[in-house]
Structure formats: C-alpha cells, structure tokens
C-alpha cells in the first residue's frame, strides 16, 4: 500500500538489455526492485541502478549489472540484473511495478513440529518461528459467486484452498484465512493406566473444518490450541466495483 504507482513502458525495447523508458518515473529510485509484466510474456525481476536527472533521460530506468550508487551515494552491487539483459524485450504493452528496496517473499512450513520461515529473497535464510506447531492451514477467500453469491461484487462468497489458475481468478481473491495448531509440550498419561491415550479424542477445528494432526501416531496424548485469523487484501477490497 506504500508502493508507487506502476509505470507504463512508452518506447518498446529493441533488445532485452535496453533501459526501460517509461511514461512516469515518479517513485523509482536506485536500489528499488522492479517487476516488468506484459500480457503473453514472462515477468522479469530487476534492480534499478540509475535514474538520470538530465534532459532527455528523465524517463529512463536503468538496470545495469555490477555496482552503482544509491540515493545516499553508497556503493551497491546489483542483486538481480543479468549480463545481456533480462531475457525479454518488452513492448509498450508492458508495465513496471516498483516493489521498493527490500521486498519480501517468505514461505512458512511445518518441520519437525516447528513453524519455519524461509526467506526466498535477500538473505535466503531459514528461521524457526515457534516450537510445537503441528499443523498450518490457509484458504483463499473468493468473490467467485460460490454458495449462491454474486461474483465480482467485492464480497467474499466462500473459502477454498484451490489456487486460482489465471489472472481473473486471482482478482477474485479478496482475503486469506489462516490457522495454526499448537501442541502441548508434554504428552499426558491416559485416564486408565496402561490404556490408550485419550486426553484428546477429536481433531481440533477452525472455521474451515477439522485440522488433521494425526501425523504423529500418539496425537491423542497431547492437548491442542488453534490460532486463526482472516487477512483482508486491502488493495482488492478497496477496488472499484
């Protein structure tokens, strides 16, 4: 929500190594990570290395390799730019999206009863977020007319973990709801000595239904707590209907 408006390429690139010549360069600065997107083409990730403020070049966004100076004059090394260009010469149908200097692409998963965060951009490190986490669920809230609703009216009609398959489907995703299941640290004894574990006799549940925690054969020996939330995707909810 704090990103600059997208820019449109106003002069088609002759080669993939050409600078981007755009209609409005406001908000783009050296060090920003940008994505070029055009219908029918693959996207390209790049890093801004120069935005000349001289006559005839004020519409240009450079994405060179090697080193460059950021807005504070510090020497930096371009992280994403490839020698020879980005592989695609975009036309005037392309748009540049500015992700800022430190975009994040994070992946969460369960490993060895831990909630793990892996950063897929930047440092590429892995961090343990929490212990004794045994299940993680997410579902898309879709404005697709499911359940008798009206599609594309700005209201979530239903939730599903089926990922959209095209751009129209992604535009109908207005929210994501999440559930995390935490487990007690210690296994508890059964009520009847020598009997089967019975401190928990049914799977924990959330708004999306049951949460299967049976990956551990002794799952009934533990207590569970579910944490859930729904995250609105504000830019989509505020869209014009």
JSON list of C-alpha atoms in Angstrom, two decimals:
[
{"chain": "A", "resi": 1, "resn": "UNK", "atom": "CA", "xyz": [0.00, 0.00, 0.00]},
{"chain": "A", "resi": 2, "resn": "UNK", "atom": "CA", "xyz": [3.03, 2.30, 0.21]},
{"chain": "A", "resi": 3, "resn": "UNK", "atom": "CA", "xyz": [4.33, 1.44, -3.24]},
{"chain": "A", "resi": 4, "resn": "UNK", "atom": "CA", "xyz": [4.49, 3.94, -6.07]},
{"chain": "A", "resi": 5, "resn": "UNK", "atom": "CA", "xyz": [2.04, 3.70, -8.94]},
{"chain": "A", "resi": 6, "resn": "UNK", "atom": "CA", "xyz": [3.02, 1.33, -11.78]},
{"chain": "A", "resi": 7, "resn": "UNK", "atom": "CA", "xyz": [4.70, 2.85, -14.81]},
{"chain": "A", "resi": 8, "resn": "UNK", "atom": "CA", "xyz": [4.00, 2.00, -18.45]},
{"chain": "A", "resi": 9, "resn": "UNK", "atom": "CA", "xyz": [6.78, 1.44, -20.95]},
{"chain": "A", "resi": 10, "resn": "UNK", "atom": "CA", "xyz": [6.25, 4.15, -23.57]},
{"chain": "A", "resi": 11, "resn": "UNK", "atom": "CA", "xyz": [9.02, 3.15, -26.01]},
{"chain": "A", "resi": 12, "resn": "UNK", "atom": "CA", "xyz": [9.39, -0.52, -26.95]},
{"chain": "A", "resi": 13, "resn": "UNK", "atom": "CA", "xyz": [12.72, -2.13, -26.08]},
{"chain": "A", "resi": 14, "resn": "UNK", "atom": "CA", "xyz": [14.85, -3.08, -29.08]},
{"chain": "A", "resi": 15, "resn": "UNK", "atom": "CA", "xyz": [16.82, -5.64, -27.04]},
{"chain": "A", "resi": 16, "resn": "UNK", "atom": "CA", "xyz": [16.48, -7.20, -23.57]},
{"chain": "A", "resi": 17, "resn": "UNK", "atom": "CA", "xyz": [19.44, -5.05, -22.45]},
{"chain": "A", "resi": 18, "resn": "UNK", "atom": "CA", "xyz": [17.72, -1.74, -23.25]},
{"chain": "A", "resi": 19, "resn": "UNK", "atom": "CA", "xyz": [16.87, 0.65, -20.45]},
{"chain": "A", "resi": 20, "resn": "UNK", "atom": "CA", "xyz": [13.21, 0.99, -19.54]},
{"chain": "A", "resi": 21, "resn": "UNK", "atom": "CA", "xyz": [11.70, 4.17, -21.00]},
{"chain": "A", "resi": 22, "resn": "UNK", "atom": "CA", "xyz": [8.50, 4.88, -19.10]},
{"chain": "A", "resi": 23, "resn": "UNK", "atom": "CA", "xyz": [5.64, 7.36, -19.04]},
{"chain": "A", "resi": 24, "resn": "UNK", "atom": "CA", "xyz": [6.11, 8.30, -15.37]},
{"chain": "A", "resi": 25, "resn": "UNK", "atom": "CA", "xyz": [9.21, 7.58, -13.30]},
{"chain": "A", "resi": 26, "resn": "UNK", "atom": "CA", "xyz": [7.91, 9.08, -10.05]},
{"chain": "A", "resi": 27, "resn": "UNK", "atom": "CA", "xyz": [8.86, 6.99, -7.01]},
{"chain": "A", "resi": 28, "resn": "UNK", "atom": "CA", "xyz": [11.51, 4.88, -8.76]},
{"chain": "A", "resi": 29, "resn": "UNK", "atom": "CA", "xyz": [14.99, 5.18, -7.22]},
{"chain": "A", "resi": 30, "resn": "UNK", "atom": "CA", "xyz": [18.32, 3.29, -7.43]},
{"chain": "A", "resi": 31, "resn": "UNK", "atom": "CA", "xyz": [18.11, 0.18, -5.27]},
{"chain": "A", "resi": 32, "resn": "UNK", "atom": "CA", "xyz": [14.40, -0.42, -5.88]},
{"chain": "A", "resi": 33, "resn": "UNK", "atom": "CA", "xyz": [13.40, -3.88, -7.04]},
{"chain": "A", "resi": 34, "resn": "UNK", "atom": "CA", "xyz": [11.05, -3.80, -10.02]},
{"chain": "A", "resi": 35, "resn": "UNK", "atom": "CA", "xyz": [8.98, -6.32, -11.96]},
{"chain": "A", "resi": 36, "resn": "UNK", "atom": "CA", "xyz": [8.21, -5.93, -15.65]},
{"chain": "A", "resi": 37, "resn": "UNK", "atom": "CA", "xyz": [4.98, -7.59, -16.79]},
{"chain": "A", "resi": 38, "resn": "UNK", "atom": "CA", "xyz": [3.31, -7.82, -20.19]},
{"chain": "A", "resi": 39, "resn": "UNK", "atom": "CA", "xyz": [0.38, -9.98, -21.34]},
{"chain": "A", "resi": 40, "resn": "UNK", "atom": "CA", "xyz": [1.69, -13.08, -23.12]},
{"chain": "A", "resi": 41, "resn": "UNK", "atom": "CA", "xyz": [5.25, -12.62, -21.80]},
{"chain": "A", "resi": 42, "resn": "UNK", "atom": "CA", "xyz": [7.07, -13.90, -18.77]},
{"chain": "A", "resi": 43, "resn": "UNK", "atom": "CA", "xyz": [7.73, -11.40, -15.98]},
{"chain": "A", "resi": 44, "resn": "UNK", "atom": "CA", "xyz": [11.24, -10.14, -15.27]},
{"chain": "A", "resi": 45, "resn": "UNK", "atom": "CA", "xyz": [12.75, -9.12, -11.93]},
{"chain": "A", "resi": 46, "resn": "UNK", "atom": "CA", "xyz": [15.36, -6.35, -11.94]},
{"chain": "A", "resi": 47, "resn": "UNK", "atom": "CA", "xyz": [17.02, -3.77, -9.72]},
{"chain": "A", "resi": 48, "resn": "UNK", "atom": "CA", "xyz": [17.09, -0.07, -10.54]},
{"chain": "A", "resi": 49, "resn": "UNK", "atom": "CA", "xyz": [20.70, 1.14, -10.83]},
{"chain": "A", "resi": 50, "resn": "UNK", "atom": "CA", "xyz": [20.27, 4.67, -12.20]},
{"chain": "A", "resi": 51, "resn": "UNK", "atom": "CA", "xyz": [17.56, 7.25, -12.84]},
{"chain": "A", "resi": 52, "resn": "UNK", "atom": "CA", "xyz": [19.33, 10.15, -14.63]},
{"chain": "A", "resi": 53, "resn": "UNK", "atom": "CA", "xyz": [18.01, 13.61, -13.88]},
{"chain": "A", "resi": 54, "resn": "UNK", "atom": "CA", "xyz": [19.24, 15.27, -17.06]},
{"chain": "A", "resi": 55, "resn": "UNK", "atom": "CA", "xyz": [17.32, 16.49, -20.12]},
{"chain": "A", "resi": 56, "resn": "UNK", "atom": "CA", "xyz": [16.33, 13.68, -22.46]},
{"chain": "A", "resi": 57, "resn": "UNK", "atom": "CA", "xyz": [16.83, 10.94, -19.85]},
{"chain": "A", "resi": 58, "resn": "UNK", "atom": "CA", "xyz": [14.24, 11.74, -17.18]},
{"chain": "A", "resi": 59, "resn": "UNK", "atom": "CA", "xyz": [12.02, 8.91, -18.44]},
{"chain": "A", "resi": 60, "resn": "UNK", "atom": "CA", "xyz": [14.76, 6.25, -18.23]},
{"chain": "A", "resi": 61, "resn": "UNK", "atom": "CA", "xyz": [15.17, 3.49, -15.65]},
{"chain": "A", "resi": 62, "resn": "UNK", "atom": "CA", "xyz": [18.50, 1.64, -15.87]},
{"chain": "A", "resi": 63, "resn": "UNK", "atom": "CA", "xyz": [19.02, -1.96, -14.76]},
{"chain": "A", "resi": 64, "resn": "UNK", "atom": "CA", "xyz": [22.76, -2.43, -15.25]},
{"chain": "A", "resi": 65, "resn": "UNK", "atom": "CA", "xyz": [24.98, -5.17, -13.81]},
{"chain": "A", "resi": 66, "resn": "UNK", "atom": "CA", "xyz": [27.86, -4.51, -11.42]},
{"chain": "A", "resi": 67, "resn": "UNK", "atom": "CA", "xyz": [28.00, -1.65, -8.96]},
{"chain": "A", "resi": 68, "resn": "UNK", "atom": "CA", "xyz": [26.00, 1.57, -8.71]},
{"chain": "A", "resi": 69, "resn": "UNK", "atom": "CA", "xyz": [25.43, 4.43, -6.26]},
{"chain": "A", "resi": 70, "resn": "UNK", "atom": "CA", "xyz": [22.21, 4.51, -4.25]},
{"chain": "A", "resi": 71, "resn": "UNK", "atom": "CA", "xyz": [20.35, 7.70, -3.33]},
{"chain": "A", "resi": 72, "resn": "UNK", "atom": "CA", "xyz": [22.71, 8.27, -0.37]},
{"chain": "A", "resi": 73, "resn": "UNK", "atom": "CA", "xyz": [25.79, 7.83, -2.55]},
{"chain": "A", "resi": 74, "resn": "UNK", "atom": "CA", "xyz": [26.70, 4.41, -1.13]},
{"chain": "A", "resi": 75, "resn": "UNK", "atom": "CA", "xyz": [28.32, 1.90, -3.45]},
{"chain": "A", "resi": 76, "resn": "UNK", "atom": "CA", "xyz": [26.00, -1.05, -4.05]},
{"chain": "A", "resi": 77, "resn": "UNK", "atom": "CA", "xyz": [26.09, -4.23, -6.14]},
{"chain": "A", "resi": 78, "resn": "UNK", "atom": "CA", "xyz": [23.08, -5.07, -8.29]},
{"chain": "A", "resi": 79, "resn": "UNK", "atom": "CA", "xyz": [21.49, -8.26, -6.96]},
{"chain": "A", "resi": 80, "resn": "UNK", "atom": "CA", "xyz": [19.16, -9.38, -9.74]},
{"chain": "A", "resi": 81, "resn": "UNK", "atom": "CA", "xyz": [20.37, -7.91, -13.04]},
{"chain": "A", "resi": 82, "resn": "UNK", "atom": "CA", "xyz": [21.80, -10.31, -15.60]},
{"chain": "A", "resi": 83, "resn": "UNK", "atom": "CA", "xyz": [24.55, -9.63, -18.16]},
{"chain": "A", "resi": 84, "resn": "UNK", "atom": "CA", "xyz": [22.98, -9.09, -21.56]},
{"chain": "A", "resi": 85, "resn": "UNK", "atom": "CA", "xyz": [19.65, -8.02, -20.16]},
{"chain": "A", "resi": 86, "resn": "UNK", "atom": "CA", "xyz": [16.65, -9.70, -18.61]},
{"chain": "A", "resi": 87, "resn": "UNK", "atom": "CA", "xyz": [15.77, -12.09, -21.45]},
{"chain": "A", "resi": 88, "resn": "UNK", "atom": "CA", "xyz": [12.76, -10.21, -22.84]},
{"chain": "A", "resi": 89, "resn": "UNK", "atom": "CA", "xyz": [12.42, -7.04, -24.93]},
{"chain": "A", "resi": 90, "resn": "UNK", "atom": "CA", "xyz": [9.15, -5.59, -23.68]},
{"chain": "A", "resi": 91, "resn": "UNK", "atom": "CA", "xyz": [6.73, -3.59, -25.81]},
{"chain": "A", "resi": 92, "resn": "UNK", "atom": "CA", "xyz": [4.55, -0.60, -24.94]},
{"chain": "A", "resi": 93, "resn": "UNK", "atom": "CA", "xyz": [2.00, -3.06, -23.52]},
{"chain": "A", "resi": 94, "resn": "UNK", "atom": "CA", "xyz": [4.32, -3.71, -20.55]},
{"chain": "A", "resi": 95, "resn": "UNK", "atom": "CA", "xyz": [4.04, -2.29, -17.04]},
{"chain": "A", "resi": 96, "resn": "UNK", "atom": "CA", "xyz": [6.73, -1.77, -14.39]},
{"chain": "A", "resi": 97, "resn": "UNK", "atom": "CA", "xyz": [5.84, -2.43, -10.75]},
{"chain": "A", "resi": 98, "resn": "UNK", "atom": "CA", "xyz": [8.06, -0.97, -8.03]},
{"chain": "A", "resi": 99, "resn": "UNK", "atom": "CA", "xyz": [8.47, -3.29, -5.01]},
{"chain": "A", "resi": 100, "resn": "UNK", "atom": "CA", "xyz": [10.81, -0.96, -3.10]},
{"chain": "A", "resi": 101, "resn": "UNK", "atom": "CA", "xyz": [14.29, -1.72, -1.78]},
{"chain": "A", "resi": 102, "resn": "UNK", "atom": "CA", "xyz": [13.52, -4.65, 0.47]},
{"chain": "A", "resi": 103, "resn": "UNK", "atom": "CA", "xyz": [10.68, -6.77, -0.92]},
{"chain": "A", "resi": 104, "resn": "UNK", "atom": "CA", "xyz": [9.96, -9.98, 0.94]},
{"chain": "A", "resi": 105, "resn": "UNK", "atom": "CA", "xyz": [8.87, -13.34, -0.35]},
{"chain": "A", "resi": 106, "resn": "UNK", "atom": "CA", "xyz": [8.51, -15.62, 2.64]},
{"chain": "A", "resi": 107, "resn": "UNK", "atom": "CA", "xyz": [7.47, -19.25, 2.84]},
{"chain": "A", "resi": 108, "resn": "UNK", "atom": "CA", "xyz": [6.10, -20.83, 6.03]},
{"chain": "A", "resi": 109, "resn": "UNK", "atom": "CA", "xyz": [6.03, -24.56, 6.61]},
{"chain": "A", "resi": 110, "resn": "UNK", "atom": "CA", "xyz": [5.97, -27.20, 9.34]},
{"chain": "A", "resi": 111, "resn": "UNK", "atom": "CA", "xyz": [9.22, -29.10, 10.00]},
{"chain": "A", "resi": 112, "resn": "UNK", "atom": "CA", "xyz": [9.84, -31.39, 12.98]},
{"chain": "A", "resi": 113, "resn": "UNK", "atom": "CA", "xyz": [6.92, -29.86, 14.91]},
{"chain": "A", "resi": 114, "resn": "UNK", "atom": "CA", "xyz": [8.24, -26.34, 14.31]},
{"chain": "A", "resi": 115, "resn": "UNK", "atom": "CA", "xyz": [6.85, -23.43, 12.34]},
{"chain": "A", "resi": 116, "resn": "UNK", "atom": "CA", "xyz": [9.68, -22.47, 9.98]},
{"chain": "A", "resi": 117, "resn": "UNK", "atom": "CA", "xyz": [10.11, -19.29, 7.95]},
{"chain": "A", "resi": 118, "resn": "UNK", "atom": "CA", "xyz": [12.23, -19.41, 4.81]},
{"chain": "A", "resi": 119, "resn": "UNK", "atom": "CA", "xyz": [13.11, -16.14, 3.05]},
{"chain": "A", "resi": 120, "resn": "UNK", "atom": "CA", "xyz": [13.17, -16.63, -0.72]},
{"chain": "A", "resi": 121, "resn": "UNK", "atom": "CA", "xyz": [14.55, -13.17, -1.49]},
{"chain": "A", "resi": 122, "resn": "UNK", "atom": "CA", "xyz": [17.54, -11.42, 0.01]},
{"chain": "A", "resi": 123, "resn": "UNK", "atom": "CA", "xyz": [19.36, -13.34, 2.74]},
{"chain": "A", "resi": 124, "resn": "UNK", "atom": "CA", "xyz": [17.74, -16.69, 1.79]},
{"chain": "A", "resi": 125, "resn": "UNK", "atom": "CA", "xyz": [17.96, -17.85, 5.42]},
{"chain": "A", "resi": 126, "resn": "UNK", "atom": "CA", "xyz": [15.66, -20.11, 7.42]},
{"chain": "A", "resi": 127, "resn": "UNK", "atom": "CA", "xyz": [14.33, -19.23, 10.89]},
{"chain": "A", "resi": 128, "resn": "UNK", "atom": "CA", "xyz": [12.34, -21.22, 13.44]},
{"chain": "A", "resi": 129, "resn": "UNK", "atom": "CA", "xyz": [9.34, -19.07, 14.38]},
{"chain": "A", "resi": 130, "resn": "UNK", "atom": "CA", "xyz": [7.70, -21.28, 17.02]},
{"chain": "A", "resi": 131, "resn": "UNK", "atom": "CA", "xyz": [8.03, -24.69, 18.63]},
{"chain": "A", "resi": 132, "resn": "UNK", "atom": "CA", "xyz": [5.35, -27.39, 18.97]},
{"chain": "A", "resi": 133, "resn": "UNK", "atom": "CA", "xyz": [3.42, -26.31, 15.89]},
{"chain": "A", "resi": 134, "resn": "UNK", "atom": "CA", "xyz": [1.88, -29.34, 14.22]},
{"chain": "A", "resi": 135, "resn": "UNK", "atom": "CA", "xyz": [-0.48, -28.01, 11.54]},
{"chain": "A", "resi": 136, "resn": "UNK", "atom": "CA", "xyz": [-0.76, -24.96, 9.29]},
{"chain": "A", "resi": 137, "resn": "UNK", "atom": "CA", "xyz": [-3.70, -24.25, 7.01]},
{"chain": "A", "resi": 138, "resn": "UNK", "atom": "CA", "xyz": [-4.59, -21.43, 4.63]},
{"chain": "A", "resi": 139, "resn": "UNK", "atom": "CA", "xyz": [-7.62, -20.83, 2.40]},
{"chain": "A", "resi": 140, "resn": "UNK", "atom": "CA", "xyz": [-8.42, -18.21, -0.22]},
{"chain": "A", "resi": 141, "resn": "UNK", "atom": "CA", "xyz": [-11.50, -16.05, 0.29]},
{"chain": "A", "resi": 142, "resn": "UNK", "atom": "CA", "xyz": [-13.02, -15.73, -3.19]},
{"chain": "A", "resi": 143, "resn": "UNK", "atom": "CA", "xyz": [-15.55, -13.38, -4.72]},
{"chain": "A", "resi": 144, "resn": "UNK", "atom": "CA", "xyz": [-16.49, -16.01, -7.30]},
{"chain": "A", "resi": 145, "resn": "UNK", "atom": "CA", "xyz": [-20.23, -16.48, -6.78]},
{"chain": "A", "resi": 146, "resn": "UNK", "atom": "CA", "xyz": [-19.82, -19.71, -4.83]},
{"chain": "A", "resi": 147, "resn": "UNK", "atom": "CA", "xyz": [-22.55, -20.54, -2.33]},
{"chain": "A", "resi": 148, "resn": "UNK", "atom": "CA", "xyz": [-25.14, -18.53, -4.21]},
{"chain": "A", "resi": 149, "resn": "UNK", "atom": "CA", "xyz": [-23.30, -15.21, -4.01]},
{"chain": "A", "resi": 150, "resn": "UNK", "atom": "CA", "xyz": [-22.83, -12.66, -6.77]},
{"chain": "A", "resi": 151, "resn": "UNK", "atom": "CA", "xyz": [-19.37, -12.81, -8.38]},
{"chain": "A", "resi": 152, "resn": "UNK", "atom": "CA", "xyz": [-17.16, -9.73, -8.53]},
{"chain": "A", "resi": 153, "resn": "UNK", "atom": "CA", "xyz": [-19.28, -7.62, -6.16]},
{"chain": "A", "resi": 154, "resn": "UNK", "atom": "CA", "xyz": [-16.49, -7.08, -3.63]},
{"chain": "A", "resi": 155, "resn": "UNK", "atom": "CA", "xyz": [-17.88, -9.61, -1.11]},
{"chain": "A", "resi": 156, "resn": "UNK", "atom": "CA", "xyz": [-16.20, -12.90, -0.21]},
{"chain": "A", "resi": 157, "resn": "UNK", "atom": "CA", "xyz": [-18.57, -15.70, -1.26]},
{"chain": "A", "resi": 158, "resn": "UNK", "atom": "CA", "xyz": [-16.62, -18.67, 0.04]},
{"chain": "A", "resi": 159, "resn": "UNK", "atom": "CA", "xyz": [-13.25, -20.09, 1.05]},
{"chain": "A", "resi": 160, "resn": "UNK", "atom": "CA", "xyz": [-11.18, -22.73, -0.68]},
{"chain": "A", "resi": 161, "resn": "UNK", "atom": "CA", "xyz": [-7.58, -23.95, -0.72]},
{"chain": "A", "resi": 162, "resn": "UNK", "atom": "CA", "xyz": [-7.75, -24.37, -4.51]},
{"chain": "A", "resi": 163, "resn": "UNK", "atom": "CA", "xyz": [-5.33, -21.85, -6.01]},
{"chain": "A", "resi": 164, "resn": "UNK", "atom": "CA", "xyz": [-6.66, -19.76, -8.92]},
{"chain": "A", "resi": 165, "resn": "UNK", "atom": "CA", "xyz": [-5.38, -20.79, -12.33]},
{"chain": "A", "resi": 166, "resn": "UNK", "atom": "CA", "xyz": [-5.44, -17.44, -14.14]},
{"chain": "A", "resi": 167, "resn": "UNK", "atom": "CA", "xyz": [-5.37, -13.68, -13.61]},
{"chain": "A", "resi": 168, "resn": "UNK", "atom": "CA", "xyz": [-9.17, -13.41, -13.45]},
{"chain": "A", "resi": 169, "resn": "UNK", "atom": "CA", "xyz": [-9.23, -15.98, -10.67]},
{"chain": "A", "resi": 170, "resn": "UNK", "atom": "CA", "xyz": [-6.57, -14.17, -8.65]},
{"chain": "A", "resi": 171, "resn": "UNK", "atom": "CA", "xyz": [-8.52, -10.92, -8.93]},
{"chain": "A", "resi": 172, "resn": "UNK", "atom": "CA", "xyz": [-11.40, -12.67, -7.15]},
{"chain": "A", "resi": 173, "resn": "UNK", "atom": "CA", "xyz": [-9.24, -13.47, -4.11]},
{"chain": "A", "resi": 174, "resn": "UNK", "atom": "CA", "xyz": [-10.18, -10.81, -1.53]},
{"chain": "A", "resi": 175, "resn": "UNK", "atom": "CA", "xyz": [-8.87, -12.40, 1.68]},
{"chain": "A", "resi": 176, "resn": "UNK", "atom": "CA", "xyz": [-6.83, -15.26, 3.11]},
{"chain": "A", "resi": 177, "resn": "UNK", "atom": "CA", "xyz": [-7.76, -17.06, 6.32]},
{"chain": "A", "resi": 178, "resn": "UNK", "atom": "CA", "xyz": [-5.12, -18.91, 8.30]},
{"chain": "A", "resi": 179, "resn": "UNK", "atom": "CA", "xyz": [-4.99, -21.46, 11.09]},
{"chain": "A", "resi": 180, "resn": "UNK", "atom": "CA", "xyz": [-2.00, -22.60, 13.16]},
{"chain": "A", "resi": 181, "resn": "UNK", "atom": "CA", "xyz": [-2.23, -25.52, 15.59]},
{"chain": "A", "resi": 182, "resn": "UNK", "atom": "CA", "xyz": [0.00, -25.55, 18.66]},
{"chain": "A", "resi": 183, "resn": "UNK", "atom": "CA", "xyz": [0.53, -28.70, 20.72]},
{"chain": "A", "resi": 184, "resn": "UNK", "atom": "CA", "xyz": [1.33, -29.08, 24.42]},
{"chain": "A", "resi": 185, "resn": "UNK", "atom": "CA", "xyz": [4.99, -29.83, 25.12]},
{"chain": "A", "resi": 186, "resn": "UNK", "atom": "CA", "xyz": [4.48, -32.92, 27.26]},
{"chain": "A", "resi": 187, "resn": "UNK", "atom": "CA", "xyz": [2.44, -36.00, 26.44]},
{"chain": "A", "resi": 188, "resn": "UNK", "atom": "CA", "xyz": [-0.19, -36.76, 29.07]},
{"chain": "A", "resi": 189, "resn": "UNK", "atom": "CA", "xyz": [-0.97, -40.13, 30.60]},
{"chain": "A", "resi": 190, "resn": "UNK", "atom": "CA", "xyz": [-4.22, -41.88, 29.68]},
{"chain": "A", "resi": 191, "resn": "UNK", "atom": "CA", "xyz": [-7.06, -41.76, 32.18]},
{"chain": "A", "resi": 192, "resn": "UNK", "atom": "CA", "xyz": [-6.81, -45.54, 32.56]},
{"chain": "A", "resi": 193, "resn": "UNK", "atom": "CA", "xyz": [-3.30, -46.64, 33.42]},
{"chain": "A", "resi": 194, "resn": "UNK", "atom": "CA", "xyz": [-1.87, -48.74, 30.61]},
{"chain": "A", "resi": 195, "resn": "UNK", "atom": "CA", "xyz": [-4.70, -47.76, 28.24]},
{"chain": "A", "resi": 196, "resn": "UNK", "atom": "CA", "xyz": [-4.63, -45.81, 25.03]},
{"chain": "A", "resi": 197, "resn": "UNK", "atom": "CA", "xyz": [-4.07, -42.06, 25.10]},
{"chain": "A", "resi": 198, "resn": "UNK", "atom": "CA", "xyz": [-7.36, -40.21, 25.39]},
{"chain": "A", "resi": 199, "resn": "UNK", "atom": "CA", "xyz": [-6.64, -36.65, 26.54]},
{"chain": "A", "resi": 200, "resn": "UNK", "atom": "CA", "xyz": [-7.75, -35.53, 23.05]},
{"chain": "A", "resi": 201, "resn": "UNK", "atom": "CA", "xyz": [-10.32, -37.65, 21.26]},
{"chain": "A", "resi": 202, "resn": "UNK", "atom": "CA", "xyz": [-11.16, -35.47, 18.22]},
{"chain": "A", "resi": 203, "resn": "UNK", "atom": "CA", "xyz": [-9.16, -33.35, 15.84]},
{"chain": "A", "resi": 204, "resn": "UNK", "atom": "CA", "xyz": [-9.06, -29.63, 16.67]},
{"chain": "A", "resi": 205, "resn": "UNK", "atom": "CA", "xyz": [-11.13, -27.48, 14.34]},
{"chain": "A", "resi": 206, "resn": "UNK", "atom": "CA", "xyz": [-11.42, -23.98, 12.93]},
{"chain": "A", "resi": 207, "resn": "UNK", "atom": "CA", "xyz": [-13.72, -22.04, 10.60]},
{"chain": "A", "resi": 208, "resn": "UNK", "atom": "CA", "xyz": [-12.55, -24.25, 7.74]},
{"chain": "A", "resi": 209, "resn": "UNK", "atom": "CA", "xyz": [-13.36, -27.54, 9.46]},
{"chain": "A", "resi": 210, "resn": "UNK", "atom": "CA", "xyz": [-11.20, -30.20, 11.11]},
{"chain": "A", "resi": 211, "resn": "UNK", "atom": "CA", "xyz": [-7.42, -29.88, 11.35]},
{"chain": "A", "resi": 212, "resn": "UNK", "atom": "CA", "xyz": [-5.75, -33.26, 10.93]},
{"chain": "A", "resi": 213, "resn": "UNK", "atom": "CA", "xyz": [-2.92, -33.66, 13.46]},
{"chain": "A", "resi": 214, "resn": "UNK", "atom": "CA", "xyz": [-2.50, -37.42, 13.07]},
{"chain": "A", "resi": 215, "resn": "UNK", "atom": "CA", "xyz": [0.97, -37.24, 11.52]},
{"chain": "A", "resi": 216, "resn": "UNK", "atom": "CA", "xyz": [2.12, -38.28, 14.99]},
{"chain": "A", "resi": 217, "resn": "UNK", "atom": "CA", "xyz": [0.66, -41.68, 15.89]},
{"chain": "A", "resi": 218, "resn": "UNK", "atom": "CA", "xyz": [0.42, -40.50, 19.51]},
{"chain": "A", "resi": 219, "resn": "UNK", "atom": "CA", "xyz": [-1.56, -37.36, 18.69]},
{"chain": "A", "resi": 220, "resn": "UNK", "atom": "CA", "xyz": [-4.25, -38.24, 21.24]},
{"chain": "A", "resi": 221, "resn": "UNK", "atom": "CA", "xyz": [-1.70, -37.91, 24.06]},
{"chain": "A", "resi": 222, "resn": "UNK", "atom": "CA", "xyz": [-1.48, -34.11, 23.64]},
{"chain": "A", "resi": 223, "resn": "UNK", "atom": "CA", "xyz": [-3.63, -31.02, 24.10]},
{"chain": "A", "resi": 224, "resn": "UNK", "atom": "CA", "xyz": [-4.05, -28.56, 21.22]},
{"chain": "A", "resi": 225, "resn": "UNK", "atom": "CA", "xyz": [-4.83, -24.91, 20.71]},
{"chain": "A", "resi": 226, "resn": "UNK", "atom": "CA", "xyz": [-5.86, -23.32, 17.42]},
{"chain": "A", "resi": 227, "resn": "UNK", "atom": "CA", "xyz": [-4.94, -19.77, 16.43]},
{"chain": "A", "resi": 228, "resn": "UNK", "atom": "CA", "xyz": [-6.80, -18.43, 13.42]},
{"chain": "A", "resi": 229, "resn": "UNK", "atom": "CA", "xyz": [-7.25, -15.14, 11.63]},
{"chain": "A", "resi": 230, "resn": "UNK", "atom": "CA", "xyz": [-8.53, -13.70, 8.36]},
{"chain": "A", "resi": 231, "resn": "UNK", "atom": "CA", "xyz": [-6.33, -11.27, 6.44]},
{"chain": "A", "resi": 232, "resn": "UNK", "atom": "CA", "xyz": [-8.14, -8.90, 4.05]},
{"chain": "A", "resi": 233, "resn": "UNK", "atom": "CA", "xyz": [-6.24, -7.98, 0.90]},
{"chain": "A", "resi": 234, "resn": "UNK", "atom": "CA", "xyz": [-6.97, -4.28, 1.20]},
{"chain": "A", "resi": 235, "resn": "UNK", "atom": "CA", "xyz": [-5.97, -3.19, -2.28]},
{"chain": "A", "resi": 236, "resn": "UNK", "atom": "CA", "xyz": [-8.52, -5.59, -3.72]},
{"chain": "A", "resi": 237, "resn": "UNK", "atom": "CA", "xyz": [-11.30, -4.81, -1.25]},
{"chain": "A", "resi": 238, "resn": "UNK", "atom": "CA", "xyz": [-10.91, -1.10, -1.95]},
{"chain": "A", "resi": 239, "resn": "UNK", "atom": "CA", "xyz": [-11.14, -1.67, -5.68]},
{"chain": "A", "resi": 240, "resn": "UNK", "atom": "CA", "xyz": [-13.87, 0.00, -7.65]},
{"chain": "A", "resi": 241, "resn": "UNK", "atom": "CA", "xyz": [-16.83, -2.34, -8.19]}
]
